[in-house]
PDB file of C-alpha atoms in Angstrom:
ATOM      1  CA  MET Q 150     -10.920 -37.884 -67.935  1.00 57.00           C
ATOM      2  CA  ALA Q 151     -12.362 -35.269 -65.861  1.00 58.00           C
ATOM      3  CA  LYS Q 152     -13.202 -37.402 -63.664  1.00 56.00           C
ATOM      4  CA  LYS Q 153      -9.256 -37.704 -62.940  1.00 56.00           C
ATOM      5  CA  ASN Q 154      -9.065 -34.522 -62.936  1.00 57.00           C
ATOM      6  CA  ALA Q 155     -11.638 -33.479 -60.118  1.00 53.00           C
ATOM      7  CA  LEU Q 156      -9.502 -36.289 -58.033  1.00 53.00           C
ATOM      8  CA  LYS Q 157      -6.635 -34.489 -58.641  1.00 54.00           C
ATOM      9  CA  THR Q 158      -7.676 -31.162 -57.689  1.00 53.00           C
ATOM     10  CA  GLU Q 159      -9.305 -32.535 -55.105  1.00 52.00           C
ATOM     11  CA  SER Q 160      -6.339 -34.834 -53.469  1.00 51.00           C
ATOM     12  CA  THR Q 161      -4.384 -31.509 -53.565  1.00 53.00           C
ATOM     13  CA  ASN Q 162      -6.111 -28.686 -52.447  1.00 54.00           C
ATOM     14  CA  SER Q 163      -6.700 -31.437 -49.062  1.00 53.00           C
ATOM     15  CA  SER Q 164      -2.798 -31.257 -48.892  1.00 55.00           C
ATOM     16  CA  LYS Q 165      -2.877 -27.712 -47.386  1.00 53.00           C
ATOM     17  CA  PRO Q 166      -3.477 -27.683 -43.992  1.00 56.00           C
ATOM     18  CA  GLU Q 167      -5.743 -25.184 -43.068  1.00 55.00           C
ATOM     19  CA  SER Q 168      -4.989 -23.842 -39.562  1.00 56.00           C
ATOM     20  CA  SER Q 169      -1.767 -22.253 -41.744  1.00 60.00           C
ATOM     21  CA  SER Q 170      -3.495 -20.391 -44.396  1.00 65.00           C
ATOM     22  CA  LEU Q 171      -5.612 -19.073 -41.923  1.00 63.00           C
ATOM     23  CA  PRO Q 172      -4.413 -15.438 -39.909  1.00 67.00           C
ATOM     24  CA  GLN Q 173      -4.250 -16.373 -36.197  1.00 70.00           C
ATOM     25  CA  HIS Q 174      -5.936 -13.529 -33.934  1.00 74.00           C
ATOM     26  CA  GLY Q 175      -5.132 -13.313 -30.350  1.00 78.00           C
ATOM     27  CA  PHE Q 176      -2.757 -10.836 -27.937  1.00 78.00           C
ATOM     28  CA  VAL Q 177       0.527  -8.877 -29.936  1.00 83.00           C
ATOM     29  CA  PHE Q 178       2.394 -10.001 -26.148  1.00 87.00           C
ATOM     30  CA  GLY Q 179       2.116 -12.916 -23.660  1.00 89.00           C
ATOM     31  CA  LYS Q 180       1.207 -12.140 -20.181  1.00 91.00           C
ATOM     32  CA  LYS Q 181       4.418 -12.223 -19.091  1.00 92.00           C
ATOM     33  CA  ASN Q 182       4.919  -9.148 -21.143  1.00 93.00           C
ATOM     34  CA  TYR Q 183       1.932  -7.706 -19.579  1.00 94.00           C
ATOM     35  CA  LYS Q 184       2.719  -8.288 -15.996  1.00 95.00           C
ATOM     36  CA  PHE Q 185       5.922  -5.893 -15.969  1.00 96.00           C
ATOM     37  CA  MET Q 186       3.929  -3.042 -18.321  1.00 96.00           C
ATOM     38  CA  PHE Q 187       2.207  -2.624 -15.925  1.00 97.00           C
ATOM     39  CA  ILE Q 188       4.954  -2.767 -13.546  1.00 98.00           C
ATOM     40  CA  GLY Q 189       6.702  -0.014 -15.796  1.00 98.00           C
ATOM     41  CA  LEU Q 190       3.047   2.096 -15.710  1.00 98.00           C
ATOM     42  CA  ALA Q 191       3.319   2.256 -11.991  1.00 98.00           C
ATOM     43  CA  VAL Q 192       6.892   2.782 -11.219  1.00 98.00           C
ATOM     44  CA  ILE Q 193       6.264   5.692 -13.809  1.00 98.00           C
ATOM     45  CA  ALA Q 194       2.902   6.998 -11.930  1.00 98.00           C
ATOM     46  CA  LEU Q 195       5.084   6.938  -8.665  1.00 97.00           C
ATOM     47  CA  GLY Q 196       7.365   8.856 -10.627  1.00 97.00           C
ATOM     48  CA  PHE Q 197       5.429  11.514 -11.060  1.00 96.00           C
ATOM     49  CA  ILE Q 198       3.624  11.100  -7.424  1.00 95.00           C
ATOM     50  CA  LEU Q 199       7.142  12.242  -6.663  1.00 94.00           C
ATOM     51  CA  MET Q 200       7.454  15.347  -8.702  1.00 93.00           C
ATOM     52  CA  ALA Q 201       4.025  16.496  -7.496  1.00 91.00           C
ATOM     53  CA  GLY Q 202       3.636  19.749  -5.197  1.00 83.00           C
ATOM     54  CA  GLY Q 203       6.299  21.598  -3.183  1.00 77.00           C
ATOM     55  CA  GLY Q 204       3.360  25.002  -4.323  1.00 78.00           C
ATOM     56  CA  SER Q 205       2.596  28.031  -2.509  1.00 78.00           C
ATOM     57  CA  ASP Q 206      -0.819  29.098  -2.409  1.00 81.00           C
ATOM     58  CA  ASP Q 207       0.489  32.680  -2.361  1.00 84.00           C
ATOM     59  CA  PRO Q 208       1.886  34.184  -5.847  1.00 84.00           C
ATOM     60  CA  ASN Q 209       3.526  36.993  -3.983  1.00 86.00           C
ATOM     61  CA  VAL Q 210       5.674  34.068  -2.187  1.00 86.00           C
ATOM     62  CA  PHE Q 211       8.262  31.915  -3.317  1.00 84.00           C
ATOM     63  CA  ASN Q 212       8.559  28.242  -1.686  1.00 82.00           C
ATOM     64  CA  GLU Q 213      11.815  26.637  -1.637  1.00 84.00           C
ATOM     65  CA  ASP Q 214       9.885  23.021  -1.614  1.00 82.00           C
ATOM     66  CA  ILE Q 215      10.207  22.888  -5.400  1.00 84.00           C
ATOM     67  CA  PHE Q 216      14.274  21.778  -5.336  1.00 88.00           C
ATOM     68  CA  SER Q 217      13.616  19.200  -2.776  1.00 90.00           C
ATOM     69  CA  MET Q 218      16.444  15.990  -3.050  1.00 92.00           C
ATOM     70  CA  ARG Q 219      13.045  14.232  -4.183  1.00 93.00           C
ATOM     71  CA  ARG Q 220      11.489  16.999  -6.256  1.00 93.00           C
ATOM     72  CA  ILE Q 221      14.829  17.057  -8.537  1.00 93.00           C
ATOM     73  CA  HIS Q 222      17.210  14.091  -8.025  1.00 95.00           C
ATOM     74  CA  ILE Q 223      14.297  10.846  -6.941  1.00 96.00           C
ATOM     75  CA  ALA Q 224      11.638  11.554  -8.922  1.00 96.00           C
ATOM     76  CA  PRO Q 225      13.359  11.372 -12.423  1.00 97.00           C
ATOM     77  CA  MET Q 226      15.246   8.734 -11.820  1.00 98.00           C
ATOM     78  CA  VAL Q 227      12.633   6.760 -11.034  1.00 98.00           C
ATOM     79  CA  ILE Q 228      10.479   7.386 -14.227  1.00 98.00           C
ATOM     80  CA  ILE Q 229      13.453   6.629 -16.158  1.00 98.00           C
ATOM     81  CA  ILE Q 230      13.582   3.446 -14.533  1.00 98.00           C
ATOM     82  CA  GLY Q 231      10.273   3.567 -15.539  1.00 98.00           C
ATOM     83  CA  PHE Q 232      10.904   3.859 -18.837  1.00 98.00           C
ATOM     84  CA  ALA Q 233      13.297   1.265 -18.625  1.00 98.00           C
ATOM     85  CA  ILE Q 234      11.066  -1.540 -17.654  1.00 97.00           C
ATOM     86  CA  GLU Q 235       9.083  -0.752 -20.124  1.00 97.00           C
ATOM     87  CA  VAL Q 236      11.438  -1.215 -22.451  1.00 97.00           C
ATOM     88  CA  TYR Q 237      12.049  -4.378 -20.843  1.00 96.00           C
ATOM     89  CA  ALA Q 238       8.944  -5.755 -21.409  1.00 95.00           C
ATOM     90  CA  ILE Q 239       8.208  -4.704 -24.714  1.00 94.00           C
ATOM     91  CA  LEU Q 240      11.509  -6.688 -25.635  1.00 94.00           C
ATOM     92  CA  LEU Q 241      10.925  -9.337 -23.865  1.00 91.00           C
ATOM     93  CA  ASN Q 242      10.043 -12.816 -25.375  1.00 88.00           C
ATOM     94  CA  PRO Q 243       7.440 -14.529 -23.778  1.00 79.00           C
ATOM     95  CA  ASN Q 244       8.028 -18.109 -25.302  1.00 78.00           C
ATOM     96  CA  SER Q 245      11.223 -18.650 -23.172  1.00 74.00           C
ATOM     97  CA  ASP Q 246      11.479 -20.520 -19.886  1.00 64.00           C
ATOM     98  CA  ALA Q 247      14.043 -18.562 -18.501  1.00 58.00           C
TER      99      ALA Q 247
END
């Protein structure tokens, strides 16, 4: 009788697939996601570079260049586009064929 129970427990244990019980280790995102994330980071960095400058060497002299179109309008829009690319990269399904 003990022999029969031992065989029963072996057959029930071997029916479980081992791969499903073990946690899979890997990257959270796919290659496509990381590519878009790096593109988004580059666009954000470009926006901050466009925003830089326009200061004055002499603190007693006011420089009007800080109010240029590039620093007030274009650079913030480039940064927002970069953040939108980042959101797209996070929400992108790397397993889709499209």
